[in-house]
Coordinates of C-alpha atoms in Angstrom, one line a residue:
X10 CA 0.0 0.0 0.0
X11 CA 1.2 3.5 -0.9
X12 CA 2.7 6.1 1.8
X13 CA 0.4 9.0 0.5
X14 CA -2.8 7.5 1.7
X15 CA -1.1 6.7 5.1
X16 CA -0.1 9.9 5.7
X17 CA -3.4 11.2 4.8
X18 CA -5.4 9.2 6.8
X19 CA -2.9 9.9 10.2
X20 CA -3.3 13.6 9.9
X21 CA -6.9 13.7 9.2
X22 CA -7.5 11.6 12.9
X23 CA -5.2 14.0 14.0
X24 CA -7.8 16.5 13.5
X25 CA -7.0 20.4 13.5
X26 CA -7.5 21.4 17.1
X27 CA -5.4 22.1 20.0
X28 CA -5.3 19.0 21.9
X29 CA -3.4 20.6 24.4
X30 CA -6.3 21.7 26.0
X31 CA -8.6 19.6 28.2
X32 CA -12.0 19.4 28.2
X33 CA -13.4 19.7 31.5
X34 CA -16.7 20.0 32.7
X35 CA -18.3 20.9 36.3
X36 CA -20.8 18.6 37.8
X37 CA -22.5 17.2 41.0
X38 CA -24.4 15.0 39.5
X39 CA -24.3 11.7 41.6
X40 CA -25.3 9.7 38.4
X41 CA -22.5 10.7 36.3
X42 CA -19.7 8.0 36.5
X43 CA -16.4 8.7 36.9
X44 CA -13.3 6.4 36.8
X45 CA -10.0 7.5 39.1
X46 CA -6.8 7.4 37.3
X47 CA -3.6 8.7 38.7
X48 CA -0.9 10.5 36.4
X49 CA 2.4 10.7 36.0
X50 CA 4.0 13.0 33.6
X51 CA 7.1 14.4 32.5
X52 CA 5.7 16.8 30.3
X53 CA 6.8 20.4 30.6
X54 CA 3.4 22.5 32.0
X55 CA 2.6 26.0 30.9
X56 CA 1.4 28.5 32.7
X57 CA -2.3 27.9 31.8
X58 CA -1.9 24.6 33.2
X59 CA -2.0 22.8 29.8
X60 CA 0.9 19.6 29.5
X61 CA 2.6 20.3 26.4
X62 CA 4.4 17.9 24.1
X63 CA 8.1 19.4 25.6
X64 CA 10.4 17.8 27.4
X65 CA 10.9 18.1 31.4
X66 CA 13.0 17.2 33.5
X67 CA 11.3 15.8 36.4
X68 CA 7.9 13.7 37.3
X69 CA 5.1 15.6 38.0
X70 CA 1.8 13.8 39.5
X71 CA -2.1 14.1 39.3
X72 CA -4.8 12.8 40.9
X73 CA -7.6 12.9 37.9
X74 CA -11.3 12.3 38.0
X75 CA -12.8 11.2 34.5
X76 CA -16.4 11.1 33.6
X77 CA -17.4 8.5 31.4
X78 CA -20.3 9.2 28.9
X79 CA -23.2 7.0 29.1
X80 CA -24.1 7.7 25.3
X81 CA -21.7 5.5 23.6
X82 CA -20.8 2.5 22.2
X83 CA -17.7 0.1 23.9
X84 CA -14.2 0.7 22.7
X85 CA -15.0 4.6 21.5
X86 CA -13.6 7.5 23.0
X87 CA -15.2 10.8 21.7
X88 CA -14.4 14.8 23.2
X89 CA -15.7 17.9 22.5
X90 CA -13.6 21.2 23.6
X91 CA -16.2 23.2 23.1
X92 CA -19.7 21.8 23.3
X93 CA -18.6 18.9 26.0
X94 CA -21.8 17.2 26.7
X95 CA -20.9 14.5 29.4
X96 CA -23.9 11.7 28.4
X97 CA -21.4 11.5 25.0
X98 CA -18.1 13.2 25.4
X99 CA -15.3 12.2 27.9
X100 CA -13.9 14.7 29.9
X101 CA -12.5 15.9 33.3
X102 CA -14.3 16.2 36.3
X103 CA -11.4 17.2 39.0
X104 CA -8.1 17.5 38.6
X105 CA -5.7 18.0 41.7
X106 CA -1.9 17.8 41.7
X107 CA 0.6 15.4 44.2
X108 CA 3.3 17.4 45.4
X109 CA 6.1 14.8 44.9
X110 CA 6.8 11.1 44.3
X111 CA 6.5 10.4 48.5
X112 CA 2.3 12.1 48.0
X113 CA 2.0 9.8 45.0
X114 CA 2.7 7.0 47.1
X115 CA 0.7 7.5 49.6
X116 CA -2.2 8.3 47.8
X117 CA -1.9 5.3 46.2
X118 CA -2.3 3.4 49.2
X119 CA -5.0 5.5 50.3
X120 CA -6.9 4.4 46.9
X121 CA -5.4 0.6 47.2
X122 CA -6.8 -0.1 51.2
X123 CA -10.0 0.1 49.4
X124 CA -9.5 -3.0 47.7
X125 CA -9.9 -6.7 49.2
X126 CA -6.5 -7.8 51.3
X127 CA -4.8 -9.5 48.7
X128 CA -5.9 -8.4 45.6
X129 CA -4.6 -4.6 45.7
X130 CA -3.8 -4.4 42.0
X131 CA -2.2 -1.1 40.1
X132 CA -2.5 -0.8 36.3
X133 CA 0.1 1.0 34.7
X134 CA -0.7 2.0 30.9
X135 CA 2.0 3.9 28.9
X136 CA 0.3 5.6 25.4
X137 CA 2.0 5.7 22.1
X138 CA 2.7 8.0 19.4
X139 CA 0.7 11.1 18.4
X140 CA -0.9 11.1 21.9
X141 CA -1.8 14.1 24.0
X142 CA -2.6 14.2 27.4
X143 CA -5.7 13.8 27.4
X144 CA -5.7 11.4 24.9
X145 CA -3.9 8.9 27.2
X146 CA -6.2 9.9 30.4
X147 CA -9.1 9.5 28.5
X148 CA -8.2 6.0 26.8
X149 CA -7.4 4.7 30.1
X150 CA -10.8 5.6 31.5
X151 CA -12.4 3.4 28.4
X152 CA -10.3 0.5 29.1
X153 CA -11.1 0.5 33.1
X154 CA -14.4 1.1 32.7
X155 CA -15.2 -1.9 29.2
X156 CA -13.3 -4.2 30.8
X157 CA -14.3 -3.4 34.2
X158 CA -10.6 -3.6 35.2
X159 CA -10.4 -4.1 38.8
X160 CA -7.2 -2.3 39.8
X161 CA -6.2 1.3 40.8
X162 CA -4.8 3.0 37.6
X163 CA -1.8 4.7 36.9
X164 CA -1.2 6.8 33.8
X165 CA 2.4 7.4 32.2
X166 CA 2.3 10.0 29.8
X167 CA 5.6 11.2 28.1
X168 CA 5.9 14.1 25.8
X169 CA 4.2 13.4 22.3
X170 CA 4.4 15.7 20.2
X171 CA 0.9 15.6 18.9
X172 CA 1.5 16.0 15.6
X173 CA 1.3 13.3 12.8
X174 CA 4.6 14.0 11.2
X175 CA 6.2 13.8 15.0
X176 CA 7.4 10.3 14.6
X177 CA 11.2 11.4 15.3
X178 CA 10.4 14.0 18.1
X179 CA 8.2 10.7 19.5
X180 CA 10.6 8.0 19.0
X181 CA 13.3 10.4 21.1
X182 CA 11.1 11.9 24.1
X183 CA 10.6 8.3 24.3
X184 CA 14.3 7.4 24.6
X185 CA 14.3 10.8 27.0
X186 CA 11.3 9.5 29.5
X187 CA 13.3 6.6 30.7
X188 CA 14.9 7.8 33.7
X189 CA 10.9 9.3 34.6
X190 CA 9.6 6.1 33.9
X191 CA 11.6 4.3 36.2
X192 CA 11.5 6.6 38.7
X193 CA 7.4 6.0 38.7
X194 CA 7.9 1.8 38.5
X195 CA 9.8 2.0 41.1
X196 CA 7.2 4.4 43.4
X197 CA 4.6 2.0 42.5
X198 CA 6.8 -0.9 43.5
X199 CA 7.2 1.0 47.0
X200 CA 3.3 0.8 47.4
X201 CA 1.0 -1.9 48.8
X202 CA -0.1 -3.3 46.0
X203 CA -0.2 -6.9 45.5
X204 CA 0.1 -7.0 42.3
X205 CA 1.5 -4.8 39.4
X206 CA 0.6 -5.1 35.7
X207 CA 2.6 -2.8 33.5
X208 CA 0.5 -1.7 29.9
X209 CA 2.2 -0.6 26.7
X210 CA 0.4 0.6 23.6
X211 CA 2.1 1.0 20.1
X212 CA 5.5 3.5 20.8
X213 CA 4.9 3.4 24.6
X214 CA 6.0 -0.5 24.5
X215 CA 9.4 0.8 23.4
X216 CA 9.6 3.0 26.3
X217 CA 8.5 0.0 28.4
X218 CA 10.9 -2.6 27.2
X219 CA 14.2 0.3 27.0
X220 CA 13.3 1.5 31.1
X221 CA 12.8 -2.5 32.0
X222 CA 16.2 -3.1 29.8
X223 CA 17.7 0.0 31.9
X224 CA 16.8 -1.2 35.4
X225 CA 17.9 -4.9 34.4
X226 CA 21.7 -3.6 33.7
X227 CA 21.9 -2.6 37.3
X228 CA 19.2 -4.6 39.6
X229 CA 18.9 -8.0 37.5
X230 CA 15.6 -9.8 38.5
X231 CA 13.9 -6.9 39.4
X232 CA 11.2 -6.9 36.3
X233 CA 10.4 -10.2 37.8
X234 CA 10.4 -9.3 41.7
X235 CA 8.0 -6.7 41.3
X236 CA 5.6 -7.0 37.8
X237 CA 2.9 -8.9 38.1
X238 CA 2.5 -9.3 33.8
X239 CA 3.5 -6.9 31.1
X240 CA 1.1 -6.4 28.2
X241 CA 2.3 -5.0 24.7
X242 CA -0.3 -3.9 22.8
X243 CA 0.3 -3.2 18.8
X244 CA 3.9 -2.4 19.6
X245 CA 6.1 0.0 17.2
X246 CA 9.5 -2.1 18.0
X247 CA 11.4 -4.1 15.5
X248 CA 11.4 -7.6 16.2
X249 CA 15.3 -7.8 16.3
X250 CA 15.1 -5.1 18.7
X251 CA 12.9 -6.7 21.1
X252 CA 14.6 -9.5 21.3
X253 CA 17.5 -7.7 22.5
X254 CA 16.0 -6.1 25.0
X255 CA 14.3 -9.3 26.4
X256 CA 17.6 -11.2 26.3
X257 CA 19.1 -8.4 29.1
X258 CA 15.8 -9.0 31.2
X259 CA 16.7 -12.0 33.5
X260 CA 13.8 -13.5 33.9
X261 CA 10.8 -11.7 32.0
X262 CA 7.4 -11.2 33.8
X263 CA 4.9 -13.7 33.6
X264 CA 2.7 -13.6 32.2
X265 CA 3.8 -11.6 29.1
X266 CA 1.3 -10.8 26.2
X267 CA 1.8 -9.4 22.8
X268 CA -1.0 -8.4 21.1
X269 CA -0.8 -8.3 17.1
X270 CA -2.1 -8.2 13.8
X271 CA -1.2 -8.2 10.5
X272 CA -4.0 -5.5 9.3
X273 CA -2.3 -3.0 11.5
X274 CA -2.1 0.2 8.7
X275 CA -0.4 2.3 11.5
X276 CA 2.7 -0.4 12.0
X277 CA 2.6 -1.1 8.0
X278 CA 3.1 3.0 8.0
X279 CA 5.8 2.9 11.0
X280 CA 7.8 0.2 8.6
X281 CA 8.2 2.5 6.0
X282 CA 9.3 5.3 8.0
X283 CA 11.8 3.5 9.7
X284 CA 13.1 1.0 7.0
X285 CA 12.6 -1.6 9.4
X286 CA 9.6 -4.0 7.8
X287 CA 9.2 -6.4 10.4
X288 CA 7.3 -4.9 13.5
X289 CA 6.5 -7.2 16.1
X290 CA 3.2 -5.5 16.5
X291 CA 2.7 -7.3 13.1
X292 CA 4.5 -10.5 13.2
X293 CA 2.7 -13.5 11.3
X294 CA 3.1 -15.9 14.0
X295 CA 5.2 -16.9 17.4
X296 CA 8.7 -18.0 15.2
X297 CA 10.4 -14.8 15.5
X298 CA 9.8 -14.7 19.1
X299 CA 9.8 -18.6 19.7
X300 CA 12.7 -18.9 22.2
X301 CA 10.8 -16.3 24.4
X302 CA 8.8 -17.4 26.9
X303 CA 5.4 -15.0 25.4
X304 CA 2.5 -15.3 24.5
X305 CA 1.5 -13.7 20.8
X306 CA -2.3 -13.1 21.1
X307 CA -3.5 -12.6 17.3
X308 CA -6.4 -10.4 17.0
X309 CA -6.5 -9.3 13.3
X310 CA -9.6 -11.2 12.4
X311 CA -10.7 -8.5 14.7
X312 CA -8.8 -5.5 13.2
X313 CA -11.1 -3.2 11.6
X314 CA -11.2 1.4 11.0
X315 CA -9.2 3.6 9.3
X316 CA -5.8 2.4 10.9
X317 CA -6.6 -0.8 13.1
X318 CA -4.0 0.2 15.8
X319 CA -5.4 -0.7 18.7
X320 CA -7.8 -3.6 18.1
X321 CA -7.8 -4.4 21.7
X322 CA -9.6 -1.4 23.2
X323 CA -11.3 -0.4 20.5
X324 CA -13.3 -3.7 19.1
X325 CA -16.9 -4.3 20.9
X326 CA -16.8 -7.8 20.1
X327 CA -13.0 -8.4 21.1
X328 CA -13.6 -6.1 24.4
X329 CA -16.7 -8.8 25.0
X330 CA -14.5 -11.8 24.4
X331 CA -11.8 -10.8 26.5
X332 CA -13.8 -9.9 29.3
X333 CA -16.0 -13.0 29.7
X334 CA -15.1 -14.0 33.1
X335 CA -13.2 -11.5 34.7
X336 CA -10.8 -13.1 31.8
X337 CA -8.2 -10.6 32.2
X338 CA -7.8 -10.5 35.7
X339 CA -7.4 -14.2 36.0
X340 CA -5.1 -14.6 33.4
X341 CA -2.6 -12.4 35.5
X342 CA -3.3 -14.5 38.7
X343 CA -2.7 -17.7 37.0
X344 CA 0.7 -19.4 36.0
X345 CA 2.1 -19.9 32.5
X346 CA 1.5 -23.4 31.9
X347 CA -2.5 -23.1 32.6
X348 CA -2.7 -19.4 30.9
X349 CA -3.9 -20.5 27.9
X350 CA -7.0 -22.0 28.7
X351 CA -8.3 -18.9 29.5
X352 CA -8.6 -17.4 26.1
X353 CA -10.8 -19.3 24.1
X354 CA -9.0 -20.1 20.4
X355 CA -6.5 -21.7 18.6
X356 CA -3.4 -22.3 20.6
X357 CA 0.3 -23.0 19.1
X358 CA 3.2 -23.8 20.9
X359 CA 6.3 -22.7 19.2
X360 CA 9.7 -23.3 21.6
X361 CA 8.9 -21.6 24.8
X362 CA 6.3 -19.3 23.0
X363 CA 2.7 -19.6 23.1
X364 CA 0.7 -18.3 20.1
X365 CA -2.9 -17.2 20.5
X366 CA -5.1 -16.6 17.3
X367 CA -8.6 -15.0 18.2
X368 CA -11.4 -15.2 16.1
X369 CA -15.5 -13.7 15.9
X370 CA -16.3 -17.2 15.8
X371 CA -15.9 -17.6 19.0
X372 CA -18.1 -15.0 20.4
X373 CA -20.9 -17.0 21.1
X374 CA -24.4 -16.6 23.4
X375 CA -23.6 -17.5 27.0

């Protein structure tokens, strides 16, 4: 497929709008539901309050209150800067800022007592490319609320620039957020929570695999000791790449998902802007990853839109097959060997990899 349609497609999504700024709307309405997520950010703030796509140097923390419309269907996320109507937009309801790292901590607790002894969870999601703030916060809220996650959330959002021709100012405040991103693990680690599943989508599974990489060179094991399951989602990494960075983890997280498809326009485009063709976000089947132990969840029978980048929050039918259950929070309190039982669909076992291959088919009537 030609670059020019690509390119087209990216910056009309991308809309003309300054998505800097956040939609927020004022309400006391009982009725309205919200979902909690807490943010981390090392994006540079200007003086309107607004989190910019530049570069800081340090972590700054929120404690944000998202309302979710009740007007919509599962896996969309729709805003409105102007005419916000909260039965059908997302937006912000509070918004309060944690003074430092030691806060954000104990805030956390005060938001994990509130779950069961035991099964304290914290779900970290890191956003990709061409992502503002809001765009991450807001995603976040849509995949708490479908798949009715039950886990306190934390939201890492690094400096996107925004912009659909940004790819290299991306790639590098990526490369740039590592020392942040660590910083926030290893807060999180310092909490009471039980568990810790850590969530990368497209470029933000290069910033999660590069800050695991970087705490591996000087506390080996530690990915291990303190993740509870690491989830890459579409991710814009070459294959060869990943591999590298998998070979200095010690002993990767179990579980650990990849979710792909081969009808992902967005990684097809990323291929051709880096001269790199193979994408694991796009891989065929487990073989390049084989002696990993992984598991390659295919969804591309699902894969459907303009760009079919993120499948996995954004398909009704995929969002309902994955959540039968309480699916996804079992399948991070099970072990390895009886993991794949859990996802109902044609399992392949390649080495120490387990391939996954989803299909409508087996969405059926319970």
């Amino acid at each position: 497929m030609r670059l020019i349609p690509f390119l087209l497609c990216v910056i009309v999504l991308g809309a003309c709008v300054d998505r800097s700024i956040i939609p927020y709307i004022s309400t006391g309405d009982e009725t309205v539901q919200t979902t909690r997520i807490f943010v981390a950010t090392n994006r540079v703030q200007n003086e309107l309050g607004q989190f910019l796509g530049r570069r800081g140097d340090h972590v700054s923390y929120l404690d944000v209150e998202v309302s979710i419309p009740t007007q919509r269907s599962t896996g969309s996320v729709r805003t409105n800067q102007n005419r916000t109507d909260p039965s059908r937009h997302f937006a912000v309801t509070q918004q309060a800022e944690i003074e430092n790292g030691a806060e954000f901590i104990r805030s956390l607790n005060a938001a994990l007592v509130q779950q069961p002894s035991g099964e304290r969870e914290v779900m970290i999601y890191v956003h990709g490319y061409n992502n503002s703030f809001s765009d991450g916060i807001f995603r976040m809220a849509q995949i708490m609320h479908d798949f009715e996650v039950p886990a306190t959330a934390v939201h890492y959002s690094w400096p996107s620039a925004m912009n659909p021709f940004g790819y290299v100012h991306d790639l590098d405040s990526v490369l740039a957020a590592r020392d942040e991103l660590e910083k926030v693990l290893f807060e999180v680690s310092q909490s009471g929570a039980d568990r810790v599943i850590l969530t990368g989508h497209s470029m933000g599974t290069l910033l999660v695999m590069e800050t695991l990489r970087q705490i591996e060179l000087t506390q080996p094991g530690w990915s291990n000791d303190h993740l509870s399951g690491v989830v890459l989602i579409s991710p814009d990494i070459s294959v060869d790449l990943f591999r590298a960075q998998a070979d200095r983890i010690q002993d990767l997280p179990q579980p650990f998902a990849i979710f792909v498809s081969q009808r992902d326009r967005a990684l097809q485009l990323s291929a051709r802007l880096t001269g790199v063709r193979e994408r694991l976000g796009a891989i065929r089947d487990a073989e390049p990853v084989a002696e990993l132990p992984v598991t390659v969840v295919d969804v591309s029978a699902f894969t459907d839109g303009p760009l079919g980048h993120f499948t996995v929050g954004t398909s009704p039918a995929l969002i309902a097959l994955l959540s039968r259950g309480s699916l996804v929070s079992e399948a991070f309190r099970d072990d390895r060997s009886g993991r794949s039982g859990l996802l109902p669909g044609t399992v392949i076992t390649m080495q120490n990899a387990t391939q996954l291959i989803l299909s409508p088919g087996l969405l059926q009537p319970q």
